[in-house]
Every structure is written in C-alpha cells, then in structure tokens.
Amino acid sequence: MLIHQFKSLCYYLLALIDRKESVNKKLFISIAITITLFSLAWIIFTPVFFPIVHADGLQTAPHRGFFAPPFNLTTPQGDIHTLANYQGAPVLIIFWASWCSVCKSTLPGLEAVYRDYAPQGFAILAVNTTNQDNLSEAKAYFQSQAYTFTMLLDPDGAVANAYQMRAVPTSILVNPDGNISDVIIGSGLTEGLLRVRLESLFTQGED
Amino acid sequence: MFPIINIGPLAIQAASFILLLSFFIGSFLTGKFSTNIGTHTEAIENGILIGLIAGILGARLGFMLKNPSIMTINPLSLFSLSPSMLDASFGILVGILTLIILAQRKHLPLWPTLDALTPFCLLIFMGIHLANFANGSAYGIPTQMPWGISLWNATRHPVQLYGFILGAVLTLALLIRTRWLKTTGFMHNGVLFSAAIAGIAVITLFTRAFNAEKFLLGQFDFYQLIAFGSLLCAMALLYVRAFPRKRKIGVIISMGSNIDPQSNFSQAEDLLADQFRIRRKSGAYLTEDVHRRPEVNPFHNKVLEIETNLPYPVLDARLKAIEKQLGRETGEKVQVALDLDILTYGDCVFKAAHHHIPSPDMLKYRYLAMPLAEMLPGFRHPATGVSIQEILEKITDQAKATRINEVENGIER
C-alpha cells in the first residue's frame, strides 16, 4: 500500500515540475497527507534505524566534540611535554611559525590571557611548525617577546598532520576532560574570545 | 577533508569561500528572477545585502549579549574581524527583522517578494551543506555503504553531500518549473516560495537522520522536529495560497479606441456591466499615437475596475468577445474600434500566454497611468509596491494624455 502511495506521489511530483498536471484541491490534500505520513514515519524510525553511537565521542580526531589527538613534543630546551599530562585543566594548542604575521599579532594577546589564568591551571602549548620554519629564528622570536607559556617543536610535522593543520595559526581549545571545544583557523582566536571561553569553563567547573 | 584553499599566499577558508559564493550566485539568480517576474529588483538586491550586513552585526551583538563579561574583559575585541565571535541564531533573527522593516518601508508586497527570493534561499541552503562538507562539520554517522567517506576516524555517511545534492535537485526542479527563471510558474503569489520551503523541510528532515551530532528532545532529533513543524506550516501556507477562497477580486482593465470612441466606450461599458459589477472608472483621456505614426488617429483611453471571480483565461476570453462584438479585428493596430486589456488581476503576479500580469504597459505609457491615478490615487503596483505617483514621475513616454471632459453618456465628472 505504502509503495503504491509512494509511486503515485513521485508521479505527481514529476508532473507538477513539468507543468503537465494542474493540481486540484483533492490531489493536493492527498499529496500533503502522504508526505506528512512518510515524514512522521521517518522521524519515528530514525532512532530505530540510526541509533546514536556513543563511541563516536570517545574517539580522537581534530574536530569539535572528539578527544584531542595525543602527542609528546619537546621544548627547545629538551623537556618532553605530553598532552595527557594536562588533563583536568583547559589547554590551548596553537600551531604557529615565525614567518606568520597573523601568529605574531595573536600570540601577545594569548600571553596576557595566560598570565591571568595560569594559576588556575590553564596551559598554552605553542607548537612551532618547525618543519616549515627556521628553528633559530623561531627561538629568537619567542625569547625576544619573553613569552611565559610553553613553546614546543614539531620537527617532522607529525603532530600538525595529526591535527590536520592546513594553515597557521590554527588554535585548538581542549576542555579539561580532553575533548576539543573549538578549532579556530586564522585570526579568529582573539583575546576576548579566549577569555570568554575560559571564563565559562572555569565558572562551570565551580558549580 | 580540505578545509583550506590555497590561493597564493592567501589562505581562504573553503567554507567561508563557498558560503560567499553561494550568497553571490543566489542574489544574482534572485535579481534575474525578480526582473523577469516584475518585482522590485533594486529594492530586493539592496535588501539582501543590507540584511546580510545587519545579520553579521546582529550575530556579534548576540555574542555580546550571551557573554556579557566580554564588556568588562576586552570590549575592543568586539570590533575584531574574528568569524568565531558570532551568534548565528541571533544574527539570523536580526537579519530577517531588518528585511521585514526594509520591505515595509519600501511597501514591497509580501508574497511576490518572497517568490523572488526563492532562488536565493535554495542557493544558501545548498551553500551551507557544501560549506559543512568542506570543513567537516555536521558530519554523518558511520556506515558500510560503498559511498561512505573517510572522516574523523571512521567511514561515514557524506550527509552534507546528501543535503547538497537534494538541494540541487530541488533547485533544478525550480528552474524547470519557472522555465529557467522566466515566470513564477504559478497563478498565485507565494505558492512557489511555500513549495520551496516545504521541499527544504523535507530534505532537512530526511538527511538529519544520518547526522552524527544529534540534539535530542526525548528520543527524537530536535532539528527533525523543527523541520516537521516547518513542513506542516509550509504546506498550510501552500494550501492557503494556491486555493484562495472563492471571492470576487478587483480587476483593472484599460479601454482604448480611435474609431468613434465615445459610442464604442459607452457600448463596451454596457456590455461589461451586463457581466460584471463595475467598481469604479476613470474619465477618458485623449492621446496621440505613442509610436507617432501619422496615419493613426488619436486614441481615447480610460481604465475601469471590475469585480469578478472568473479565472484569468475565461475573463480574457470574455473581454476578447466584447472587443469582437464591437468590430475589433484581431491584429489590427491602426483602426482600433475597441481594445480591452487586463492591467491587474487582483494582486496576482504571473505570466499567461505571453502576457505579464500586472501589465508592464502601465509603467511605460502615460495614457494608462494618468487615468489609473485619477481612478485610484492610492494605487500601488501589485508586484513592486511602487505608488502610482512614482510610476507617473518615472514615465519617459512623451505622448501627452489630456483629460476629456465628458458630460454625455450619463457620466458627470
């Protein structure tokens, strides 16, 4: 019965588009009722046919809602930093390069935010895309600005790859539970935005 | 996926680029469509642009209202060009409100304007889906189907492409139905728009099932319920617009003659009065031939508003019959015993057998606009909402129309 209904529906829709069929009230009402019934059935059966996969959120991927891909990277001084060690507090991962002017205009604002929120556990991991940068220039820039957050080196671009980084700067804000809350490409990460996000993260944590 | 298109040193986010592109193609198509069906193209195109700007400002304002702490933390960043600090729902609300206010001020008629905006809506719908595909948002649930795409650690339904392709099919249906944007393809205003909204609702309702990120209300997806509600509203609108209650509508017709016009007019009016109630009529105006042919006698013209519930083709045939009865030979343009033309048919905007309704002639010729202004000083063009005074100001036709004071035929003016 349904298939017959569906066939006649398709026939009439095609005829309508082609302007061959003029529609009377009765026909319109029958088309409308058919569409409504099919839609309702589809909505009702959606949770049955396509159950929600909770495992999705437990996977790692460089996208909002997934766990941040894990990594171990070294600072220019040789200390090893592991992302997993930062769980329990929000982390901002920002990919940057010394030749990138947008990065250079973004980082000072982040430094100001970092100084205010570091006592509460907030960390910034500034991952230098070392395979696309000059290491000595990057080091010199970082020291000249006297940044207090952590600079990390990604010498073979493996971490940038894992995060599907296509442009610098790319910023990834990670929640205390390790879930990515924002991926922001380019100049979108302003000081104000970061402060608003952290403010809401920390006040949520207090509740 | 490929979120960035590299154009030289500039990295443009593919998603924003696609959205911008769909915005421009959409407003281009709507501009074409609007010109073809006779709505106020300039006002509509400006409206889209102003609506977009207002929407973006509104989205930033919405972000500010939702995060009031930014005013104390870093108010200056509110002026930054960051695309992240936008609140979409508030922006859409502000954009639509701005459009409504603009349309009110320009007296744009609601339904013809919405019809003209239909291609724009469809292109934006397609653009959003393609943009989501480009940056991997609104991704699908895992699948074993052969056309699954590899995204975020799984082979997933390319649900964004489903939406895009179905949107493209709907757009193609619209193009065919409107004869490649030549006419709305429907007798009544608003049918095309309601049908498109119903189509968009059905597509959303269908594709949301394959979406991995669900916003659940009970055990159902919130967006599917919203789409179902929109579908019901759109179908109710479609019903109301496509099958209006049978009541008499006002039809403005013009009368012209250059052979014995006074007697022809009075005979024609008698014949019309036999079949229709004549609501009002203008006086007669004397006009030289608009094409300045020396062999053509000057014309007398007047307009009348009649009341009828006849469908347009029947009404047209009846008027042709009256023309014939008074000796009009079809195709004769020099010796015209009587010419009856339909200028407006209620507030309908459509095209029937090479005739546009409302007739574009009343925007071109003084001999139609002058009597119309006399008969209905408050007249507004049903498609553009332009007042008859503005129409008269813009007419470039040089043939003067002079009022003839007639006291015979029982008309005293």
Coordinates of C-alpha atoms in Angstrom, one line a residue:
Chain A
M1 CA 0.0 0.0 0.0
L2 CA 2.7 2.4 1.0
I3 CA 4.8 1.6 -2.1
H4 CA 1.7 2.3 -4.3
Q5 CA 1.2 5.6 -2.5
F6 CA 4.9 6.5 -2.9
K7 CA 4.7 5.7 -6.7
S8 CA 1.8 7.9 -7.2
L9 CA 3.4 10.6 -5.2
C10 CA 6.6 10.5 -7.3
Y11 CA 4.5 10.6 -10.5
Y12 CA 2.5 13.6 -9.4
L13 CA 5.6 15.5 -8.2
L14 CA 7.3 14.9 -11.5
A15 CA 4.2 16.0 -13.4
L16 CA 4.0 19.2 -11.2
I17 CA 7.6 20.2 -12.0
D18 CA 6.9 19.6 -15.7
R19 CA 3.7 21.7 -15.6
K20 CA 1.7 18.9 -17.2
E21 CA -0.6 18.4 -14.3
S22 CA -2.9 21.0 -12.9
V23 CA -3.5 20.4 -9.2
N24 CA -6.9 20.4 -7.7
K25 CA -7.7 20.6 -4.0
K26 CA -8.3 16.9 -3.6
L27 CA -5.0 15.9 -5.2
F28 CA -3.1 18.5 -3.2
I29 CA -4.5 17.2 0.1
S30 CA -3.7 13.6 -0.8
I31 CA -0.1 14.6 -1.7
A32 CA 0.2 16.6 1.5
I33 CA -1.1 13.8 3.7
T34 CA 1.2 11.3 2.0
I35 CA 4.3 13.5 2.6
T36 CA 3.3 14.1 6.2
L37 CA 2.8 10.4 6.9
F38 CA 6.2 9.5 5.3
S39 CA 7.9 12.3 7.3
L40 CA 6.3 11.2 10.5
A41 CA 7.3 7.6 9.9
W42 CA 10.9 8.7 9.1
I43 CA 11.2 10.7 12.3
I44 CA 9.8 7.9 14.4
F45 CA 12.0 5.3 12.9
T46 CA 15.2 7.4 12.9
P47 CA 16.2 6.4 16.5
V48 CA 15.5 2.7 15.5
F49 CA 17.4 2.7 12.2
F50 CA 20.2 5.0 13.2
P51 CA 20.8 4.6 16.9
I52 CA 23.2 7.1 18.4
V53 CA 26.8 5.8 18.5
H54 CA 28.2 7.0 21.9
A55 CA 31.5 5.5 21.0
D56 CA 31.9 8.4 18.5
G57 CA 32.7 10.9 21.2
L58 CA 35.4 8.6 22.7
Q59 CA 37.5 8.7 19.5
T60 CA 40.2 11.1 18.8
A61 CA 40.0 13.4 15.9
P62 CA 40.9 17.1 15.4
H63 CA 37.4 18.3 15.4
R64 CA 35.0 19.7 18.0
G65 CA 33.4 17.0 20.2
F66 CA 36.2 14.5 19.8
F67 CA 39.2 13.8 22.0
A68 CA 42.3 15.8 21.1
P69 CA 44.9 13.5 19.4
P70 CA 47.6 12.8 22.0
F71 CA 51.3 13.8 21.4
N72 CA 54.7 14.1 23.0
L73 CA 56.8 17.0 22.0
T74 CA 60.0 18.6 23.3
T75 CA 60.7 22.2 24.1
P76 CA 63.8 23.8 22.5
Q77 CA 65.5 23.1 25.9
G78 CA 64.7 19.4 25.5
D79 CA 61.9 18.9 28.1
I80 CA 59.3 16.5 27.0
H81 CA 55.6 17.6 27.2
T82 CA 52.7 15.1 26.9
L83 CA 49.2 16.4 26.2
A84 CA 47.7 13.7 28.5
N85 CA 49.5 15.3 31.5
Y86 CA 47.4 18.5 31.1
Q87 CA 44.1 16.7 31.6
G88 CA 42.0 18.3 34.3
A89 CA 42.5 21.9 33.1
P90 CA 41.8 23.6 29.8
V91 CA 44.6 23.7 27.2
L92 CA 45.1 25.8 24.2
I93 CA 47.2 24.3 21.4
I94 CA 48.3 26.8 18.8
F95 CA 50.3 26.0 15.7
W96 CA 52.5 28.9 14.7
A97 CA 55.5 29.9 12.7
S98 CA 57.9 32.8 13.0
W99 CA 57.2 34.0 9.4
C100 CA 53.5 34.2 10.0
S101 CA 52.4 37.7 10.8
V102 CA 48.9 36.7 12.0
C103 CA 50.6 34.5 14.6
K104 CA 52.8 37.3 15.7
S105 CA 49.7 39.6 16.2
T106 CA 47.8 36.8 18.0
L107 CA 50.4 35.5 20.5
P108 CA 50.8 38.7 22.6
G109 CA 47.1 38.6 23.4
L110 CA 47.3 35.0 24.4
E111 CA 50.2 35.8 26.7
A112 CA 48.1 38.3 28.6
V113 CA 45.3 35.7 29.0
Y114 CA 47.9 33.0 30.0
R115 CA 49.2 35.2 32.8
D116 CA 45.7 35.7 34.3
Y117 CA 44.6 32.1 34.1
A118 CA 47.8 30.1 34.6
P119 CA 47.3 30.0 38.4
Q120 CA 44.0 28.2 37.8
G121 CA 45.8 25.5 35.7
F122 CA 45.3 26.9 32.1
A123 CA 48.1 26.0 29.8
I124 CA 49.1 27.2 26.3
L125 CA 51.2 24.8 24.1
A126 CA 52.6 26.9 21.3
V127 CA 53.6 24.2 18.8
N128 CA 56.1 25.6 16.3
T129 CA 55.7 24.1 12.9
T130 CA 59.4 23.5 12.8
N131 CA 59.5 21.6 9.5
Q132 CA 58.1 24.7 7.8
D133 CA 60.1 27.2 9.8
N134 CA 63.7 28.3 10.7
L135 CA 64.4 26.9 14.2
S136 CA 66.8 29.7 15.2
E137 CA 64.5 32.4 14.0
A138 CA 61.6 30.9 15.9
K139 CA 63.6 30.6 19.1
A140 CA 64.9 34.1 18.8
Y141 CA 61.4 35.5 18.2
F142 CA 60.0 33.5 21.2
Q143 CA 62.7 34.7 23.5
S144 CA 62.5 38.4 22.3
Q145 CA 58.8 38.5 23.2
A146 CA 59.5 36.9 26.7
Y147 CA 56.5 34.6 26.4
T148 CA 56.0 32.6 29.6
F149 CA 53.9 29.8 28.0
T150 CA 55.4 26.7 26.6
M151 CA 57.0 26.6 23.2
L152 CA 57.1 23.1 21.6
L153 CA 58.9 21.9 18.5
D154 CA 57.2 19.7 15.9
P155 CA 60.3 18.8 13.8
D156 CA 58.7 16.4 11.3
G157 CA 55.2 17.8 11.2
A158 CA 53.7 14.7 12.7
V159 CA 51.5 16.5 15.2
A160 CA 50.5 19.1 12.7
N161 CA 49.4 16.2 10.5
A162 CA 47.5 14.5 13.3
Y163 CA 45.6 17.7 13.8
Q164 CA 45.0 18.1 10.0
M165 CA 46.6 21.6 10.3
R166 CA 46.4 23.4 6.9
A167 CA 47.2 27.0 7.9
V168 CA 49.0 28.8 10.6
P169 CA 47.8 29.9 13.1
T170 CA 45.4 27.1 13.9
S171 CA 44.2 27.1 17.5
I172 CA 42.6 24.1 19.3
L173 CA 41.0 24.7 22.7
V174 CA 40.8 21.5 24.7
N175 CA 38.3 21.1 27.6
P176 CA 39.6 19.8 31.0
D177 CA 38.2 16.3 30.1
G178 CA 40.4 16.2 26.9
N179 CA 37.5 17.0 24.5
I180 CA 38.1 19.6 21.8
S181 CA 35.7 22.5 22.3
D182 CA 36.9 24.8 19.4
V183 CA 39.1 24.6 16.3
I184 CA 39.8 28.1 15.1
I185 CA 41.8 28.7 11.9
G186 CA 43.5 32.0 11.3
S187 CA 43.0 35.3 13.1
G188 CA 39.7 34.1 14.6
L189 CA 41.1 33.5 18.0
T190 CA 41.0 36.9 19.7
E191 CA 42.0 37.6 23.3
G192 CA 38.3 38.4 24.1
L193 CA 37.1 35.2 22.7
L194 CA 39.6 33.1 24.6
R195 CA 38.8 35.0 27.9
V196 CA 35.1 34.4 27.4
R197 CA 35.6 30.7 26.7
L198 CA 37.9 30.3 29.8
E199 CA 35.6 32.3 32.0
S200 CA 32.7 30.0 31.2
L201 CA 34.9 26.9 31.5
F202 CA 36.1 27.8 35.0
T203 CA 32.7 29.0 36.3
Q204 CA 31.2 25.8 35.0
G205 CA 33.8 23.9 36.9
E206 CA 32.9 25.7 40.2
D207 CA 29.2 24.7 40.0
Chain B
M1 CA 38.7 17.0 4.2
F2 CA 40.1 20.0 2.6
P3 CA 39.3 23.0 4.8
I4 CA 41.7 25.4 3.1
I5 CA 42.0 26.5 -0.5
N6 CA 45.5 27.9 -1.1
I7 CA 45.3 30.9 -3.3
G8 CA 48.9 32.2 -3.5
P9 CA 49.9 33.4 -0.1
L10 CA 46.3 33.9 1.0
A11 CA 44.7 31.0 2.7
I12 CA 40.9 31.4 2.4
Q13 CA 38.8 29.1 4.5
A14 CA 37.0 27.0 1.9
A15 CA 33.8 27.0 4.0
S16 CA 33.6 30.8 4.1
F17 CA 34.5 31.0 0.4
I18 CA 31.7 28.5 -0.5
L19 CA 29.2 30.4 1.6
L20 CA 30.2 33.7 0.0
L21 CA 30.0 32.2 -3.5
S22 CA 26.5 30.7 -2.8
F23 CA 25.5 34.2 -1.5
F24 CA 26.6 35.9 -4.7
I25 CA 25.1 33.3 -7.1
G26 CA 21.9 33.3 -5.0
S27 CA 21.5 37.1 -5.2
F28 CA 22.4 37.1 -8.9
L29 CA 19.7 34.5 -9.7
T30 CA 17.2 36.3 -7.5
G31 CA 18.0 39.5 -9.3
K32 CA 17.4 37.9 -12.7
F33 CA 14.2 36.2 -11.5
S34 CA 12.9 39.4 -9.9
T35 CA 13.5 41.3 -13.2
N36 CA 11.7 38.6 -15.2
I37 CA 8.6 38.4 -13.0
G38 CA 8.4 42.1 -12.5
T39 CA 9.1 42.6 -8.8
H40 CA 11.3 45.4 -7.4
T41 CA 14.7 44.1 -8.3
E42 CA 16.7 47.0 -6.9
A43 CA 15.0 47.0 -3.5
I44 CA 15.3 43.2 -3.2
E45 CA 19.0 43.2 -4.1
N46 CA 19.8 46.0 -1.8
G47 CA 17.6 44.3 0.9
I48 CA 19.7 41.1 0.6
L49 CA 22.9 43.0 1.1
I50 CA 21.7 45.2 3.9
G51 CA 20.1 42.1 5.5
L52 CA 23.5 40.3 5.4
I53 CA 25.3 43.2 7.0
A54 CA 22.6 43.6 9.6
G55 CA 22.8 39.9 10.2
I56 CA 26.5 39.9 10.8
L57 CA 26.3 42.9 13.2
G58 CA 23.4 41.2 14.9
A59 CA 25.4 38.0 15.3
R60 CA 28.2 39.9 17.0
L61 CA 25.7 41.7 19.2
G62 CA 24.1 38.4 20.1
F63 CA 27.6 37.0 21.1
M64 CA 28.0 40.1 23.3
L65 CA 24.6 39.7 24.9
K66 CA 25.2 36.0 25.6
N67 CA 28.7 36.7 27.0
P68 CA 28.2 40.0 28.8
S69 CA 31.5 39.5 30.6
I70 CA 33.4 40.5 27.4
M71 CA 32.3 44.1 28.0
T72 CA 34.5 44.2 31.1
I73 CA 37.2 41.8 29.9
N74 CA 38.1 43.1 26.5
P75 CA 35.5 45.3 24.8
L76 CA 37.8 46.2 21.9
S77 CA 37.8 42.6 20.6
L78 CA 34.1 43.1 19.7
F79 CA 35.3 45.1 16.8
S80 CA 37.8 42.4 15.6
L81 CA 37.1 40.6 12.3
S82 CA 37.0 37.2 14.0
P83 CA 34.4 35.0 12.5
S84 CA 34.2 33.0 15.7
M85 CA 32.6 35.5 17.9
L86 CA 29.2 35.3 16.2
D87 CA 25.9 34.0 17.4
A88 CA 24.2 32.6 14.4
S89 CA 20.6 32.4 15.7
F90 CA 20.6 36.0 16.9
G91 CA 22.2 37.1 13.6
I92 CA 19.5 35.4 11.5
L93 CA 16.8 36.9 13.7
V94 CA 18.3 40.5 13.3
G95 CA 18.8 39.9 9.5
I96 CA 15.2 38.8 9.0
L97 CA 13.8 41.6 11.1
T98 CA 15.9 44.1 9.1
L99 CA 14.5 42.7 5.9
I100 CA 10.9 42.9 7.2
I101 CA 11.4 46.6 8.2
L102 CA 13.0 47.4 4.8
A103 CA 10.2 45.7 2.9
Q104 CA 7.6 47.6 5.0
R105 CA 9.3 50.9 4.2
K106 CA 9.5 50.2 0.5
H107 CA 5.9 48.8 0.5
L108 CA 7.2 45.6 -1.1
P109 CA 4.3 43.2 -1.3
L110 CA 5.0 40.1 0.8
W111 CA 4.3 37.2 -1.4
P112 CA 5.7 38.3 -4.8
T113 CA 8.9 39.4 -2.9
L114 CA 9.2 36.0 -1.2
D115 CA 8.7 34.3 -4.5
A116 CA 11.5 36.4 -6.0
L117 CA 13.7 35.4 -3.0
T118 CA 13.2 31.6 -3.6
P119 CA 16.3 31.0 -5.7
F120 CA 18.4 32.9 -3.1
C121 CA 17.1 30.7 -0.3
L122 CA 17.8 27.5 -2.2
L123 CA 21.3 28.5 -3.1
I124 CA 22.1 29.4 0.6
F125 CA 20.7 26.0 1.6
M126 CA 23.0 24.3 -0.8
G127 CA 25.9 26.5 0.2
I128 CA 25.5 25.7 3.9
H129 CA 25.7 22.0 3.2
L130 CA 28.7 22.3 0.9
A131 CA 30.5 24.5 3.4
N132 CA 29.8 21.9 6.1
F133 CA 31.3 19.3 3.9
A134 CA 34.4 21.4 3.3
N135 CA 35.2 21.9 7.0
G136 CA 33.9 18.5 8.2
S137 CA 31.1 20.0 10.3
A138 CA 27.7 18.3 10.7
Y139 CA 29.3 15.0 9.9
G140 CA 27.4 11.8 9.4
I141 CA 27.2 8.5 11.3
P142 CA 29.5 5.6 10.5
T143 CA 28.3 3.5 7.6
Q144 CA 29.3 0.4 5.5
M145 CA 27.8 1.9 2.3
P146 CA 30.3 2.0 -0.6
W147 CA 29.9 5.8 -0.9
G148 CA 30.9 6.4 2.7
I149 CA 33.7 9.0 3.1
S150 CA 36.5 8.7 5.5
L151 CA 36.2 11.5 8.0
W152 CA 37.1 11.8 11.7
N153 CA 38.4 8.3 12.2
A154 CA 35.5 6.5 10.5
T155 CA 33.9 5.8 7.2
R156 CA 30.8 8.0 7.5
H157 CA 27.7 8.9 5.6
P158 CA 28.5 12.0 3.5
V159 CA 25.4 13.6 4.9
Q160 CA 26.4 17.1 3.9
L161 CA 26.5 15.9 0.3
Y162 CA 23.1 14.3 0.6
G163 CA 21.8 17.7 1.6
F164 CA 23.7 19.5 -1.1
I165 CA 22.6 17.1 -3.9
L166 CA 18.9 17.0 -2.8
G167 CA 19.1 20.8 -2.6
A168 CA 20.5 20.9 -6.1
V169 CA 17.7 18.6 -7.3
L170 CA 15.1 20.9 -5.7
T171 CA 16.8 23.9 -7.4
L172 CA 16.7 22.1 -10.7
A173 CA 13.0 21.4 -10.2
L174 CA 12.5 25.1 -9.5
L175 CA 14.4 26.1 -12.7
I176 CA 12.4 23.8 -14.8
R177 CA 9.1 24.8 -13.2
T178 CA 9.9 28.5 -13.7
R179 CA 11.1 27.9 -17.2
W180 CA 14.7 28.9 -16.2
L181 CA 13.5 31.8 -14.0
K182 CA 11.2 33.3 -16.6
T183 CA 8.0 33.1 -14.7
T184 CA 6.9 32.0 -11.2
G185 CA 5.0 29.2 -12.9
F186 CA 2.1 29.5 -10.6
M187 CA -1.1 31.6 -10.8
H188 CA -1.0 32.7 -7.2
N189 CA 1.7 34.6 -5.3
G190 CA 3.6 32.7 -2.6
V191 CA 3.0 29.2 -4.0
L192 CA 6.5 28.9 -5.3
F193 CA 8.0 30.1 -2.0
S194 CA 5.9 27.8 0.2
A195 CA 6.6 24.8 -2.1
A196 CA 10.4 25.5 -1.8
I197 CA 10.2 25.8 2.0
A198 CA 8.3 22.5 2.1
G199 CA 11.0 21.0 0.0
I200 CA 13.8 22.3 2.2
A201 CA 11.9 21.0 5.2
V202 CA 11.6 17.5 3.7
I203 CA 15.3 17.4 2.8
T204 CA 16.4 18.5 6.3
L205 CA 14.0 16.0 7.9
F206 CA 15.4 13.2 5.7
T207 CA 19.1 14.0 6.0
R208 CA 19.2 14.8 9.7
A209 CA 18.7 11.0 10.3
F210 CA 22.2 10.4 9.1
N211 CA 23.7 13.1 11.2
A212 CA 26.1 12.0 14.0
E213 CA 25.7 15.1 16.1
K214 CA 22.2 15.0 17.4
F215 CA 20.4 17.4 19.7
L216 CA 17.9 15.2 21.3
L217 CA 14.5 16.1 22.6
G218 CA 13.2 13.0 24.3
Q219 CA 14.5 10.4 21.9
F220 CA 13.9 12.4 18.7
D221 CA 16.2 14.8 17.0
F222 CA 15.3 18.4 17.7
Y223 CA 16.1 19.6 14.1
Q224 CA 13.9 16.9 12.6
L225 CA 11.0 18.1 14.8
I226 CA 11.7 21.7 13.8
A227 CA 11.7 20.6 10.1
F228 CA 8.5 18.7 10.6
G229 CA 6.9 21.8 12.1
S230 CA 8.1 23.9 9.2
L231 CA 6.8 21.3 6.7
L232 CA 3.3 21.5 8.2
C233 CA 3.4 25.3 8.2
A234 CA 4.7 25.4 4.6
M235 CA 2.0 23.0 3.4
A236 CA -0.7 25.0 5.2
L237 CA 0.6 28.2 3.5
L238 CA 0.8 26.4 0.2
Y239 CA -2.9 25.4 0.6
V240 CA -4.0 28.9 1.6
R241 CA -2.0 30.5 -1.2
A242 CA -2.8 28.0 -4.0
F243 CA -6.5 27.7 -3.3
P244 CA -7.7 31.1 -2.1
R245 CA -11.3 31.3 -1.0
K246 CA -13.6 32.0 -3.9
R247 CA -14.4 35.6 -3.6
K248 CA -14.7 38.4 -6.0
I249 CA -11.4 40.2 -6.8
G250 CA -10.9 43.6 -8.4
V251 CA -9.5 43.5 -12.0
I252 CA -8.3 46.8 -13.6
I253 CA -8.8 46.8 -17.3
S254 CA -8.0 49.5 -19.9
M255 CA -10.1 50.6 -22.8
G256 CA -8.8 52.2 -25.9
S257 CA -10.3 53.2 -29.2
N258 CA -9.6 55.5 -32.1
I259 CA -12.8 54.9 -34.2
D260 CA -15.8 56.7 -32.8
P261 CA -14.5 56.2 -29.3
Q262 CA -17.4 57.8 -27.4
S263 CA -20.0 55.5 -28.7
N264 CA -17.7 52.5 -28.6
F265 CA -16.8 53.2 -24.9
S266 CA -20.4 53.6 -23.8
Q267 CA -21.4 50.3 -25.7
A268 CA -18.5 48.5 -24.2
E269 CA -19.3 49.7 -20.7
D270 CA -22.9 48.5 -21.1
L271 CA -21.6 45.1 -22.3
L272 CA -19.2 44.9 -19.3
A273 CA -21.9 46.0 -16.9
D274 CA -24.1 43.1 -18.1
Q275 CA -21.5 40.6 -16.9
F276 CA -19.6 42.3 -14.1
R277 CA -20.1 44.9 -11.4
I278 CA -18.1 47.9 -12.3
R279 CA -16.5 49.2 -9.1
R280 CA -15.1 52.5 -10.5
K281 CA -13.9 54.1 -13.6
S282 CA -11.8 57.0 -14.8
G283 CA -12.6 59.7 -17.3
A284 CA -11.4 59.4 -20.9
Y285 CA -8.0 60.7 -22.0
L286 CA -7.0 61.8 -25.4
T287 CA -3.6 60.6 -26.6
E288 CA -1.6 60.9 -29.8
D289 CA -0.4 57.5 -31.1
V290 CA 2.6 56.6 -28.9
H291 CA 4.5 55.4 -32.0
R292 CA 3.8 58.8 -33.8
R293 CA 2.5 57.2 -36.9
P294 CA 0.8 59.9 -38.9
E295 CA -1.9 57.6 -40.4
V296 CA -3.1 56.6 -36.9
N297 CA -5.9 58.7 -35.4
P298 CA -5.5 59.8 -31.8
F299 CA -6.8 57.4 -29.2
H300 CA -9.2 57.7 -26.4
N301 CA -8.3 55.7 -23.3
K302 CA -9.8 55.1 -19.9
V303 CA -9.4 52.5 -17.2
L304 CA -12.1 50.6 -15.2
E305 CA -12.1 48.4 -12.2
I306 CA -14.5 45.5 -12.4
E307 CA -15.3 42.8 -9.9
T308 CA -15.2 39.1 -10.9
N309 CA -14.4 35.6 -9.7
L310 CA -13.7 34.3 -13.2
P311 CA -10.3 32.6 -13.7
Y312 CA -7.9 34.7 -15.8
P313 CA -8.2 32.8 -19.1
V314 CA -12.0 32.9 -19.0
L315 CA -12.0 36.6 -18.2
D316 CA -9.6 37.2 -21.0
A317 CA -11.8 35.3 -23.5
R318 CA -14.9 37.3 -22.4
L319 CA -13.1 40.6 -22.9
K320 CA -11.9 39.4 -26.4
A321 CA -15.5 38.6 -27.2
I322 CA -16.6 42.1 -26.3
E323 CA -13.9 43.5 -28.5
K324 CA -15.1 41.4 -31.4
Q325 CA -18.7 42.3 -30.8
L326 CA -17.7 46.0 -31.3
G327 CA -15.9 45.3 -34.5
R328 CA -12.3 44.9 -33.5
E329 CA -10.4 42.9 -35.9
T330 CA -7.7 40.8 -34.3
G331 CA -4.2 42.1 -35.0
E332 CA -5.5 45.4 -36.3
K333 CA -3.3 48.2 -34.7
V334 CA -4.2 51.2 -36.8
Q335 CA -8.0 51.3 -36.9
V336 CA -9.0 50.2 -33.4
A337 CA -12.7 50.0 -32.6
L338 CA -12.1 48.8 -29.1
D339 CA -9.1 47.5 -27.2
L340 CA -9.7 45.9 -23.8
D341 CA -6.6 44.9 -21.8
I342 CA -6.2 43.4 -18.4
L343 CA -3.8 45.6 -16.4
T344 CA -4.0 43.9 -13.0
Y345 CA -5.8 40.8 -11.8
G346 CA -6.3 41.1 -8.1
D347 CA -2.8 41.2 -6.5
C348 CA -1.6 38.3 -8.6
V349 CA 1.7 38.3 -10.4
F350 CA 2.0 35.8 -13.2
K351 CA 2.5 35.3 -16.9
A352 CA -0.2 33.8 -19.1
A353 CA 0.2 33.3 -22.8
H354 CA 2.9 36.0 -23.4
H355 CA 1.0 38.5 -21.2
H356 CA 2.6 39.6 -17.9
I357 CA 0.1 40.5 -15.2
P358 CA 0.4 43.2 -13.9
S359 CA 0.8 44.6 -17.3
P360 CA 4.2 46.3 -17.8
D361 CA 2.5 48.8 -20.1
M362 CA 1.2 50.9 -17.2
L363 CA 4.8 51.6 -16.3
K364 CA 5.6 52.7 -19.8
Y365 CA 2.6 54.7 -21.0
R366 CA 1.1 57.9 -19.7
Y367 CA -2.3 57.1 -21.3
L368 CA -2.7 54.2 -18.9
A369 CA -1.0 55.7 -15.8
M370 CA -2.9 59.0 -15.9
P371 CA -6.4 57.6 -15.8
L372 CA -5.3 55.0 -13.3
A373 CA -4.0 57.8 -11.0
E374 CA -7.3 59.6 -11.4
M375 CA -9.4 56.4 -10.6
L376 CA -7.3 55.1 -7.7
P377 CA -4.9 57.8 -6.3
G378 CA -3.8 55.3 -3.7
F379 CA -2.9 52.6 -6.2
R380 CA 0.3 50.6 -5.6
H381 CA 1.8 48.3 -8.2
P382 CA 0.9 44.7 -7.0
A383 CA 4.4 43.3 -7.8
T384 CA 6.7 46.2 -6.8
G385 CA 4.7 48.2 -4.3
V386 CA 5.6 51.4 -6.1
S387 CA 2.9 54.1 -5.8
I388 CA 1.1 55.4 -9.0
Q389 CA 2.5 58.9 -8.4
E390 CA 6.1 57.5 -8.5
I391 CA 5.2 55.4 -11.6
L392 CA 3.9 58.6 -13.3
E393 CA 7.1 60.5 -12.4
K394 CA 9.3 57.8 -13.9
I395 CA 7.4 57.5 -17.2
T396 CA 9.5 58.7 -20.1
D397 CA 6.7 58.4 -22.7
Q398 CA 6.3 61.7 -24.4
A399 CA 2.8 61.3 -25.8
K400 CA 0.6 63.6 -23.7
A401 CA -2.6 62.3 -22.3
T402 CA -5.3 65.0 -21.9
R403 CA -8.4 64.6 -19.9
I404 CA -11.6 64.9 -22.0
N405 CA -14.5 66.4 -20.0
E406 CA -17.4 64.4 -20.9
V407 CA -20.9 65.1 -19.7
E408 CA -22.7 62.8 -22.1
N409 CA -23.2 59.1 -21.6
G410 CA -24.6 59.9 -18.2
I411 CA -21.2 60.3 -16.7
E412 CA -20.8 63.6 -14.9
R413 CA -17.4 64.4 -13.7

